[in-house]
XYZ file of C-alpha atoms in Angstrom:
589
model
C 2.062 6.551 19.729
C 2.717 9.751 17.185
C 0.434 12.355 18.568
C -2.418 14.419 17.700
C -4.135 11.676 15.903
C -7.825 10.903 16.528
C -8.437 8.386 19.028
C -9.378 5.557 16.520
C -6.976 6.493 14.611
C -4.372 5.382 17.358
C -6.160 2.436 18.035
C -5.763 1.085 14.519
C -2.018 2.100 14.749
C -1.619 0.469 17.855
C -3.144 -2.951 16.274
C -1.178 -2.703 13.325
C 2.066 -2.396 15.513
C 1.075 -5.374 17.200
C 0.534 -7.696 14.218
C 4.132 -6.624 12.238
C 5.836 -6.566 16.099
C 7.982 -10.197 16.282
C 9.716 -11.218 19.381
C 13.406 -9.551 20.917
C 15.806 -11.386 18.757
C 13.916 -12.776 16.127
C 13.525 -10.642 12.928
C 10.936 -11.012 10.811
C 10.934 -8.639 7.426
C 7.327 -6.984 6.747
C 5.562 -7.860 3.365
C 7.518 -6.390 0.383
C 5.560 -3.652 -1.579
C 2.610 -6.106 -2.556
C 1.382 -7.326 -5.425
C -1.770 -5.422 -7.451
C -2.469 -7.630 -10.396
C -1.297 -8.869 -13.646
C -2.332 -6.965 -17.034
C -0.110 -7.316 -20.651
C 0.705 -4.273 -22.012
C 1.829 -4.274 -25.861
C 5.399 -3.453 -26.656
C 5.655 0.430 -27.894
C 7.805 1.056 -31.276
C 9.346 4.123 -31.807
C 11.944 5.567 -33.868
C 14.261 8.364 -32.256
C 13.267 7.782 -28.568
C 11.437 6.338 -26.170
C 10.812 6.262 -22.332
C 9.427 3.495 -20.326
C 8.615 4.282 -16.372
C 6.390 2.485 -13.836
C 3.744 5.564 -14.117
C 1.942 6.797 -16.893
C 2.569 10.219 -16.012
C 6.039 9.747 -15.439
C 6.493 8.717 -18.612
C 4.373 10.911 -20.246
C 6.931 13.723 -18.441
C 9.731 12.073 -19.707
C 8.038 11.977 -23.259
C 7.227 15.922 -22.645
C 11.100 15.972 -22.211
C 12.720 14.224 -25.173
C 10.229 15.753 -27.450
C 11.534 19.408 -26.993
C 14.996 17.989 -26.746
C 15.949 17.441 -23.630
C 18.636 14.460 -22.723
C 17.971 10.843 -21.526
C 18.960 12.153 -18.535
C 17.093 15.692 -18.698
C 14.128 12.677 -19.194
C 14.865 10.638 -16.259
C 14.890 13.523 -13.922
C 11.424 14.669 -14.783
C 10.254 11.232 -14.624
C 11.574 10.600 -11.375
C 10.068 13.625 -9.737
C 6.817 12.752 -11.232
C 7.006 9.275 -9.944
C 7.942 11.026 -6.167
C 4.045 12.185 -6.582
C 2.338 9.620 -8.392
C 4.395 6.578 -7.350
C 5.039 7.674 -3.575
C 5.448 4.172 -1.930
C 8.469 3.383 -4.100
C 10.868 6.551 -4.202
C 11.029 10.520 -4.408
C 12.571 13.015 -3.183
C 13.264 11.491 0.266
C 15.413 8.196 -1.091
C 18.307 7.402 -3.417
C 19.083 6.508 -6.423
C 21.605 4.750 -9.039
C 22.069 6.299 -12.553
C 23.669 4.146 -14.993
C 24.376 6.425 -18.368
C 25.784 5.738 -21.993
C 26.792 8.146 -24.181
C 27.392 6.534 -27.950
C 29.616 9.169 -29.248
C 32.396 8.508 -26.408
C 31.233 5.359 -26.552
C 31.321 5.143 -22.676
C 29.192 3.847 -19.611
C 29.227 5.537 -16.477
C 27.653 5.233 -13.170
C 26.295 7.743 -10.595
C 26.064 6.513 -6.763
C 22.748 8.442 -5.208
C 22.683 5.933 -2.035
C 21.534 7.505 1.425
C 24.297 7.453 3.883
C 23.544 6.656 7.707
C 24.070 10.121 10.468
C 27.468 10.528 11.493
C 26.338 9.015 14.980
C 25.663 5.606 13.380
C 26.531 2.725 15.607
C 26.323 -0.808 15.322
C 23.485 -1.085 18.334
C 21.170 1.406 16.485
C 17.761 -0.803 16.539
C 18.309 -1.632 20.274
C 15.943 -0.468 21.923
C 16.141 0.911 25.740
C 15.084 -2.115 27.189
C 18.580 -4.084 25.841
C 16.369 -6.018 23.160
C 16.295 -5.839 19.626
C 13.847 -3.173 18.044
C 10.325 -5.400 16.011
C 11.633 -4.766 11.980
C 8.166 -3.175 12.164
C 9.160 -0.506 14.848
C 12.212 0.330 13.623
C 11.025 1.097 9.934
C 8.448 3.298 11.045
C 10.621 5.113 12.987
C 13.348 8.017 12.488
C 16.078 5.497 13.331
C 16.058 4.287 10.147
C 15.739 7.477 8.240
C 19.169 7.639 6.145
C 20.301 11.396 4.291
C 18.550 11.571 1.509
C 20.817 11.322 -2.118
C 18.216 11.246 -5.061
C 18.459 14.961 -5.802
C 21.859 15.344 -5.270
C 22.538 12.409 -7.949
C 20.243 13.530 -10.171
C 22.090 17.052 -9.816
C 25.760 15.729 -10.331
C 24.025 13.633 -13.486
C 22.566 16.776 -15.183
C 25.954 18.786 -14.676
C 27.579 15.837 -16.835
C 25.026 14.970 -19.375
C 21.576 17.418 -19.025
C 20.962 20.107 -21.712
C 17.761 21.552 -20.798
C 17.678 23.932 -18.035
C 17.468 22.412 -14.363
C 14.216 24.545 -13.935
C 12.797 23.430 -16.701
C 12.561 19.713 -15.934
C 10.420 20.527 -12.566
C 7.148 21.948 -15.168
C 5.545 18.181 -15.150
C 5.652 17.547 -11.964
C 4.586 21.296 -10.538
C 1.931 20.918 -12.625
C 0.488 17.599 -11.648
C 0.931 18.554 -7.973
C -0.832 21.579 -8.566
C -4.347 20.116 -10.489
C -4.160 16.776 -9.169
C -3.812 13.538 -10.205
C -5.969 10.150 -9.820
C -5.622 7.664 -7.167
C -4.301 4.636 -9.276
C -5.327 1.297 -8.123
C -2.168 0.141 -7.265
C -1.579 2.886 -4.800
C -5.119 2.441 -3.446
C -4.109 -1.333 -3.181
C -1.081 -0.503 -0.896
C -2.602 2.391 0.648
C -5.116 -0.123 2.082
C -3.236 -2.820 2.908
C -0.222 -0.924 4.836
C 0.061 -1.059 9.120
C 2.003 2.136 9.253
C 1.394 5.172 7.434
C -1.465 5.947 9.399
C 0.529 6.804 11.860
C 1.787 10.117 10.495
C -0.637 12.994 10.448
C 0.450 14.176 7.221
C 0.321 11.363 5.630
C -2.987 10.285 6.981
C -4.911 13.202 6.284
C -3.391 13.215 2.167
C -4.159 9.480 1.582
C -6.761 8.748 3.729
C -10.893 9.131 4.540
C -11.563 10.899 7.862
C -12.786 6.787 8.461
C -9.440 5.823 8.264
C -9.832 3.959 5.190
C -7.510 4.415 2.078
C -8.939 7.196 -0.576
C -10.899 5.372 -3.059
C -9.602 4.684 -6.634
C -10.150 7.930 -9.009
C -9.818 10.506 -6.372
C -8.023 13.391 -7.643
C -4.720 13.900 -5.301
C -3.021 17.552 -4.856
C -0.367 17.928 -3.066
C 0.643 21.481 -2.698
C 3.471 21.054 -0.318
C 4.916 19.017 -2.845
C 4.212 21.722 -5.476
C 5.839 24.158 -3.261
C 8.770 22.087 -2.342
C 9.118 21.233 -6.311
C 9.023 25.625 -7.019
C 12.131 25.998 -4.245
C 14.500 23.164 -5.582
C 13.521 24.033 -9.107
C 14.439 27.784 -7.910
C 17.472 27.936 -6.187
C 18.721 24.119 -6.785
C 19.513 21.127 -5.012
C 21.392 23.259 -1.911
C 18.050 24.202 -0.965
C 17.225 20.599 -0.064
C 20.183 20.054 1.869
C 20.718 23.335 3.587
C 18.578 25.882 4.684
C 14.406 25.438 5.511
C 13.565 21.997 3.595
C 16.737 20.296 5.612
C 15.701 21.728 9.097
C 12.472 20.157 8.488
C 13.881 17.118 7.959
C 16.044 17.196 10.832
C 13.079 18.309 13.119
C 10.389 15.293 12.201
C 13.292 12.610 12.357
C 15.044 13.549 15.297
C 11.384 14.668 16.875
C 9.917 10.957 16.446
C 8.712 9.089 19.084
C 11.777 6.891 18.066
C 14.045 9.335 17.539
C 16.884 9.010 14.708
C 20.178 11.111 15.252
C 19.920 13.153 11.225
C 21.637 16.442 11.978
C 22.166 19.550 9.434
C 25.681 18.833 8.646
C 24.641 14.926 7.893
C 22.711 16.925 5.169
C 24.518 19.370 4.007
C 27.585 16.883 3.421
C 25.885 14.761 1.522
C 28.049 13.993 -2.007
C 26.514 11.862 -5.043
C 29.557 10.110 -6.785
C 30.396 8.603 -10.068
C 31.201 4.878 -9.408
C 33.502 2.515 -11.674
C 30.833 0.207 -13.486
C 31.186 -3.375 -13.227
C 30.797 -5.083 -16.453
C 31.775 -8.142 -17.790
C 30.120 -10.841 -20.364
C 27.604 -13.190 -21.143
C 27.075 -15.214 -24.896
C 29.212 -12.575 -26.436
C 27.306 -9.543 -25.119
C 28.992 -6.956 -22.898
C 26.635 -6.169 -19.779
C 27.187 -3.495 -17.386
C 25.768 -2.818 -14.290
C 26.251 -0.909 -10.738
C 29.459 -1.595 -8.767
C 29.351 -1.337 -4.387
C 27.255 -0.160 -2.221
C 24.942 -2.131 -5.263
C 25.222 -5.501 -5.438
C 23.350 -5.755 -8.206
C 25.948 -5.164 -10.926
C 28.157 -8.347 -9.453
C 25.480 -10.622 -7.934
C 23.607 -10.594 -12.037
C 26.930 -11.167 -13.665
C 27.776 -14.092 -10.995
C 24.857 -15.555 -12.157
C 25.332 -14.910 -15.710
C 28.990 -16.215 -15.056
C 27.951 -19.769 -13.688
C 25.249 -20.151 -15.926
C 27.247 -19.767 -19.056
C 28.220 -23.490 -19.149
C 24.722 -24.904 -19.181
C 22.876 -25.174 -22.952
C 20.112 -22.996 -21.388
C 18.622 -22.464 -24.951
C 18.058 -26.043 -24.764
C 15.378 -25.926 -22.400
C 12.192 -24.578 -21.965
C 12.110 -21.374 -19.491
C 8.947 -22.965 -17.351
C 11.304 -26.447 -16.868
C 12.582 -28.042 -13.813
C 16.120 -27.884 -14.974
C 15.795 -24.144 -16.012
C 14.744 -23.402 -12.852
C 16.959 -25.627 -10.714
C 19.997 -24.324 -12.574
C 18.813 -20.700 -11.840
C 18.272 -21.184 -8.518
C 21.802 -22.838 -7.552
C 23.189 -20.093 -9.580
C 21.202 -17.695 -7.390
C 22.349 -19.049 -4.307
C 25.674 -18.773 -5.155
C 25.926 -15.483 -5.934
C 24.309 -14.621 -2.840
C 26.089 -16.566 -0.494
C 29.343 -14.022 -2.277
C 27.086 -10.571 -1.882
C 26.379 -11.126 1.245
C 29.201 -11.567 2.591
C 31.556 -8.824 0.678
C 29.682 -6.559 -0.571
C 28.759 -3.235 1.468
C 30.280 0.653 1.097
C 33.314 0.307 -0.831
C 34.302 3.529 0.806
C 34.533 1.999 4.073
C 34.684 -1.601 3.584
C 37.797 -3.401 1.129
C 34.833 -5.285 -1.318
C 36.713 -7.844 -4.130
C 34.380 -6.653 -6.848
C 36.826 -7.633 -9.724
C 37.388 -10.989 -8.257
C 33.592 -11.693 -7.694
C 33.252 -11.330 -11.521
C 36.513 -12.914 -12.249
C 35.989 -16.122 -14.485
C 37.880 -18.519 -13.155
C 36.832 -17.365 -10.113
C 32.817 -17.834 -11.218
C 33.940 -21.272 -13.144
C 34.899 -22.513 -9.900
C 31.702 -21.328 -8.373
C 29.217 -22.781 -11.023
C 31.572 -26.645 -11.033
C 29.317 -26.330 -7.514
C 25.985 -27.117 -9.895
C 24.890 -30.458 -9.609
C 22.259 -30.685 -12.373
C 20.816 -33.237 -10.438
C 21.022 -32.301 -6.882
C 20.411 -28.766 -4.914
C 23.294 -27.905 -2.733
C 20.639 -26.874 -0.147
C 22.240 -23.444 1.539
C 25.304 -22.405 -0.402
C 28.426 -20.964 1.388
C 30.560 -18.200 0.622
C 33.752 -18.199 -2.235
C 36.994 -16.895 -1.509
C 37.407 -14.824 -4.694
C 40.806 -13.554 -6.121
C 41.093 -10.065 -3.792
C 39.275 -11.039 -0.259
C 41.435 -10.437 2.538
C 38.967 -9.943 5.311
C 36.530 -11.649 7.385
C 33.505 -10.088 7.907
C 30.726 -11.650 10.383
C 27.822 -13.155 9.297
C 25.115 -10.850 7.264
C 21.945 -10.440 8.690
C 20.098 -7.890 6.368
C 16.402 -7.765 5.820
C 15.575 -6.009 2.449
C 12.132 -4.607 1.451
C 11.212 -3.941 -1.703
C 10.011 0.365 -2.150
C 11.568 0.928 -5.448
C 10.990 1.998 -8.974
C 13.064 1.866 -12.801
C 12.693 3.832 -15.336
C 14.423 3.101 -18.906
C 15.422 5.744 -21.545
C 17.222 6.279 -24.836
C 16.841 9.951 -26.370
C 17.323 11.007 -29.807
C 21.038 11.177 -30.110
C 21.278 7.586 -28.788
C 21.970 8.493 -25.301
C 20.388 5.898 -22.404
C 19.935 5.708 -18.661
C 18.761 3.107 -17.131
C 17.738 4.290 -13.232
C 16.834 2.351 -10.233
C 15.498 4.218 -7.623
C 14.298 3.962 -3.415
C 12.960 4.764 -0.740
C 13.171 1.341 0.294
C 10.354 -0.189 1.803
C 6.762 0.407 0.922
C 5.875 4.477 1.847
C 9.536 4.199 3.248
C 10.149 5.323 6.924
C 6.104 6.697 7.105
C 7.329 9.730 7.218
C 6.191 12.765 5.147
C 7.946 15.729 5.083
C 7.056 19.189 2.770
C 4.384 16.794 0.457
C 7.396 13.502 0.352
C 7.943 10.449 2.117
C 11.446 9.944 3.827
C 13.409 6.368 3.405
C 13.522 3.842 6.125
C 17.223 2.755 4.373
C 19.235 2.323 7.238
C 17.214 -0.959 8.193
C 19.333 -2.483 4.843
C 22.066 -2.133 7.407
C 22.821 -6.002 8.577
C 20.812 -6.134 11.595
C 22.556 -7.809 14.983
C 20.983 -10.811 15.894
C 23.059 -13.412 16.983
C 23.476 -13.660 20.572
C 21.403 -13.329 23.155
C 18.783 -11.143 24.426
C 20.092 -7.699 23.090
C 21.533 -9.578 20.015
C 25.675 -8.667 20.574
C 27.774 -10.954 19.793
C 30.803 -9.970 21.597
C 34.487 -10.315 19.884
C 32.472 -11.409 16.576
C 33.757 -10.025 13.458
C 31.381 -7.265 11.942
C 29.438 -8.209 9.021
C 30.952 -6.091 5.396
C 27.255 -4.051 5.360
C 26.626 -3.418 9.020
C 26.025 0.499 9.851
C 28.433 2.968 10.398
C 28.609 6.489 10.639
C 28.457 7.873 6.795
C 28.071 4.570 5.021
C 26.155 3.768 2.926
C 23.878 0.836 2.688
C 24.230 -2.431 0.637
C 21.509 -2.431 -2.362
C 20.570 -4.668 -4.826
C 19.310 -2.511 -7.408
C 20.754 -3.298 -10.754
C 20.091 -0.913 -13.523
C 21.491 -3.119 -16.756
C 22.818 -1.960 -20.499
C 23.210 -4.838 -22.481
C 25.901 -4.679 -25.844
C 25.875 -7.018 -28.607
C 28.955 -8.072 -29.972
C 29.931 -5.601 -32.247
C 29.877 -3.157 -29.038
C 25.858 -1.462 -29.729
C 23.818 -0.905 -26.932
C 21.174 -3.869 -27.177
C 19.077 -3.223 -24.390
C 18.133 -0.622 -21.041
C 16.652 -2.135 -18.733
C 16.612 -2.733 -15.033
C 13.255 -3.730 -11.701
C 12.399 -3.059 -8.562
C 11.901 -5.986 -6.098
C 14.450 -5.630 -2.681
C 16.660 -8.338 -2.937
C 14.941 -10.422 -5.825
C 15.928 -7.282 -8.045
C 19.322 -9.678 -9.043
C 17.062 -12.915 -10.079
C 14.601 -10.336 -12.074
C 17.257 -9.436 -14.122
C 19.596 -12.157 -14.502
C 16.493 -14.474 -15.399
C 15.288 -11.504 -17.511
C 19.177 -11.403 -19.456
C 18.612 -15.298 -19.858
C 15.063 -14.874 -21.672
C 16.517 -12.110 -24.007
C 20.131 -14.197 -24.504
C 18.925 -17.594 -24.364
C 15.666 -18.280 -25.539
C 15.065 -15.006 -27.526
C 12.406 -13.737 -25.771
C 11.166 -10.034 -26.718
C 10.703 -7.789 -23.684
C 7.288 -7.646 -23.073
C 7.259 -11.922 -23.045
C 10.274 -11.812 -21.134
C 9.191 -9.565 -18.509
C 5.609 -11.231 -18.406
C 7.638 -14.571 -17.497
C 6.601 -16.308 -14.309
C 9.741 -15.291 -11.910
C 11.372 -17.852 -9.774
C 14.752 -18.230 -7.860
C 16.747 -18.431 -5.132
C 18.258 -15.945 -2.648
C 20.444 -18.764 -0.811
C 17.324 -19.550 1.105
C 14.214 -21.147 -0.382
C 13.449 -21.681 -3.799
C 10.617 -19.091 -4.404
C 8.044 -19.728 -7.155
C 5.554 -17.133 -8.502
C 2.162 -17.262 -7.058
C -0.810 -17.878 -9.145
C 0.931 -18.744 -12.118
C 1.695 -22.116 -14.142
C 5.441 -22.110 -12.733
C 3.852 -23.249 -9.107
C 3.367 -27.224 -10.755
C 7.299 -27.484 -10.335
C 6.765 -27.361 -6.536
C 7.158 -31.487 -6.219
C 9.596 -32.060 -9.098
C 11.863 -29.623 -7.445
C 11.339 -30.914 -3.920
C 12.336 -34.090 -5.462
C 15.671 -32.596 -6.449
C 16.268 -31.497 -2.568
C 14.826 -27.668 -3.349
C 13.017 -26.117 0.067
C 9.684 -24.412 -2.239
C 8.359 -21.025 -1.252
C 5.002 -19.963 -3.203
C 5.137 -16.463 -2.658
C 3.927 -13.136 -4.497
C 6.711 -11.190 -6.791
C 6.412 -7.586 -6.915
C 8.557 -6.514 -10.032
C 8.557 -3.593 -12.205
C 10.422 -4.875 -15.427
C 10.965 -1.260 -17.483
C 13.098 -2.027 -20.415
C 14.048 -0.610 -24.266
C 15.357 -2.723 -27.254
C 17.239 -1.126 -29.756
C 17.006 -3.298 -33.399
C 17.569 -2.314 -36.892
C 13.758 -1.406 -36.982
C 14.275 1.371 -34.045
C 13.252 0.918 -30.603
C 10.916 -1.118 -28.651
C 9.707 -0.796 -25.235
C 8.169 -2.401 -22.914
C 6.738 -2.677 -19.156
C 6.035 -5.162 -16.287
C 2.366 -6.821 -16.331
C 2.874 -6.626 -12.787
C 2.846 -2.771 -12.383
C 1.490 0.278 -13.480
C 4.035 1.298 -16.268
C 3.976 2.697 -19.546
C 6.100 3.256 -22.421
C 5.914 5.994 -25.143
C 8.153 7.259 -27.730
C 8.573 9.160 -31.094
């Protein structure tokens, strides 16, 4: 138990550890970031830019931004440290990040890999605990085994240097500020706050977001944080090296490896940390061009697999709340899956097929799998053109801590960002006024085989952990083209591994039934990650529960946590809008 905590406050940790623990062997993924209601928000017109975030302040920074002339990505860096304060459960500072930029007058995409990368001393037995047995998913999250070196800053550093205009300095002022004065508890936070087993556990965090009672804050209260302030004056100062060298990366170092479960982050982990520009995967749908994030995401293949098997069913035939629309989406789903999981990981360090995954043919042969009138049940794994190894079974658990944020500036520039710390509050670890990622537990955990879950002479599985690799993700920030090559649409959600069935279903209400954003992102969700076929709770979508079953579909009612942040572009300017699901707003000019 983490020390010098009162002595109720360890007994409430100590409970909470109980309820997420889960027997040696078995693993069982805590709740993703929860749910916190449902409220419409109008779509936003503008007509020279326009910023939509998960945070009202965030956007507001991002606004703040734009309006004195700063760059989409100028924009997306204020946001994002903004949302590191006000939005702490779902990224900051402490996480990563994916950057997906267009500039219209090269008339070029580009991508910008900000993934954590595991300690040198990674090893495949990392969650094992002393005993022999497999580490609770619980235990290991709140830990500093599963801290990963941070790579937002360092992303959003190598981003600027290609496409920023306003000072670095300058784009710290928002988020200084709000530290400084405050800002109010939101509900959602409070919500989480509340609800979450862990981050009592860690003094700092404890006394910021909670009552000496133990209980969370209450809505309204006004939050400083003055280490953050002061961490925000240093980086803004002398730059991202003073992150990952010098004070700020001993003190990382220090409360990871000094954890009662210890991680292995030294200062060379940190100070060799490199963001780098990635190869965007793109391919088409209907006519449009649609580019996303290549490996260590998943997200850039996994929507366009589903895009790619999905193109030979008259979806504008039928309704978006039908049984067939949602069969069809699901089998597509599992499909493109079954093919992620099994190839795609680091590309650095692992040989991933991404041009074969996306090849037609190759999807064409996937999607002649759809039986409109029959679900395959659990879908197996393609050999696409390009595979030449085989990896062991995947057995990653995925949370759901992240964050989007949408932008197009005034010279027609856009970024669409997805960004982490993985699950919710991350590792529950603060550090200097921001939480650190729990990221490494995206590795593919070992579980088959006995009590300390080795599987000897078994192949390894393409995303399990190794020193310097990074991670598997799902996050898929999306620019959508129309056919005479103009950016359509930024847009992108958080959500763990349902991030790829946001979106593709998402790309199907915009193609397909000609949905605006706000509609389309209001949608109940549904889908299929190659296990159950997972309905949104509490809405109308939960009455296709029997006709599906009926159709050989395993239903899971469950919550969705998305965060849907997205920007049209039309003849009549821009349009943005936000997830009902969240806290967002959009604003522009």
């Amino acid at each position: 138990m983490r020390q010098g905590l009162p002595a109720v406050q360890r007994a409430l940790l100590a409970a909470a550890l109980v309820l997420c623990a889960s027997p040696a062997g078995a693993q069982t993924a805590e709740a993703p970031e929860g749910a916190s209601g449902f409220a419409m928000r109008p779509v936003v017109h503008a007509r020279r830019f326009m910023a939509a975030t998960a945070n009202r302040h965030a956007t507001n920074a991002a606004h703040e931004i734009l309006k004195v002339g700063g760059t989409a990505v100028d924009a997306a860096i204020a946001a994002q440290l903004v949302l590191g304060l006000t939005e702490p459960q779902s990224s900051g500072l402490g996480g990563g990040a994916f950057i997906l930029h267009f500039d219209p007058r090269a008339n070029q995409v580009r991508s910008y890999d900000g993934r954590e990368t595991a300690p040198a001393s990674g090893k495949a037995d990392r969650f094992i605990g002393a005993d022999g047995k497999l580490l609770s998913y619980a235990a290991a999250v709140g830990s500093g085994l599963s801290v990963g070196v941070p790579g937002a800053l360092r992303v959003m550093e190598l981003a600027h240097k290609r496409h920023g205009k306003l000072p670095w300095a300058r784009l710290f002022a928002p988020a200084i500020n709000i530290a400084q004065s405050g800002f109010a508890l939101s509900p959602r936070l409070h919500a989480l706050l509340a609800r979450d087993p862990l981050l009592r556990g860690d003094a700092a965090a404890l006394a910021y977001f909670y009552a000496d009672d133990g209980k969370a804050k209450p809505v309204g209260t006004l939050l400083r944080n003055p280490d953050y302030a002061a961490t925000l004056r240093t980086l803004a100062r002398e730059g991202a090296d003073a992150f990952y060298r010098g004070d700020i990366a001993q003190a990382i170092v220090a409360i990871v490896n000094g954890h009662e479960r210890p991680g292995e982050m030294s200062g060379a982990d940190l100070a060799g940390y490199a963001a780098k520009e990635r190869e965007p995967v793109c391919g088409t749908y209907r006519l449009r061009r649609i580019c996303g994030m290549a490996p260590p995401s998943s997200g850039g293949i996994a929507v366009l697999s589903m895009l790619g098997m999905l193109e030979r069913f008259d979806l504008a035939s039928l309704r978006p709340d039908s049984t067939q629309a949602v069969h069809l989406i699901a089998e597509a789903g599992r499909l493109a899956y079954a093919d992620r999981d099994h190839y795609v990981a680091d590309p650095d360090l692992v040989r991933v097929p991404t041009q074969g995954l996306v090849e037609p043919a190759y999807l064409k042969s996937r999607s002649a799998l759809i039986k409109p009138e029959r679900s395959m049940g659990r879908a197996l794994h393609g050999t696409p053109p390009g595979a030449s190894v085989a990896h062991g079974a995947d057995a990653t658990i995925e949370a759901a801590g992240t964050s989007h944020l949408s932008i197009i500036d005034a010279d027609g520039n856009a970024v669409a960002m997805t960004t982490t710390i993985e699950s919710a509050f991350g590792a529950r670890i603060m550090v200097r006024g921001f939480l650190l990622n729990n990221q490494l537990t995206d590795f593919s955990w070992i579980e088959a085989g006995g009590e300390t879950g080795v599987q000897p002479g078994s192949p390894a599985a393409a995303n399990s952990v190794a020193g310097g690799k990074r991670p598997r993700s799902a996050m898929a920030p999306t620019l959508v083209f129309g056919a005479a090559g103009k950016l359509e649409y930024v847009l992108g959600s958080p959500g763990g591994p349902a991030i790829i069935n946001y979106v593709a279903k998402a790309l199907v209400g915009l193609i397909d039934w000609k949905l605006d954003l706000a509609a389309t992102f209001a949608q109940p969700h549904y889908g299929s990650r190659n296990r159950a076929t997972e309905l949104e709770k509490g809405t109308a979508i939960e009455r296709l529960a029997l006709p599906l079953q009926a159709l050989g579909h395993e239903v899971s009612v469950i919550d969705f946590t998305s965060g849907y942040t997205g920007i049209a572009m039309t003849s009549a300017g821009l349009s943005g809008a936000v997830d009902p699901r969240r806290e967002g707003t959009a604003r522009g000019e």
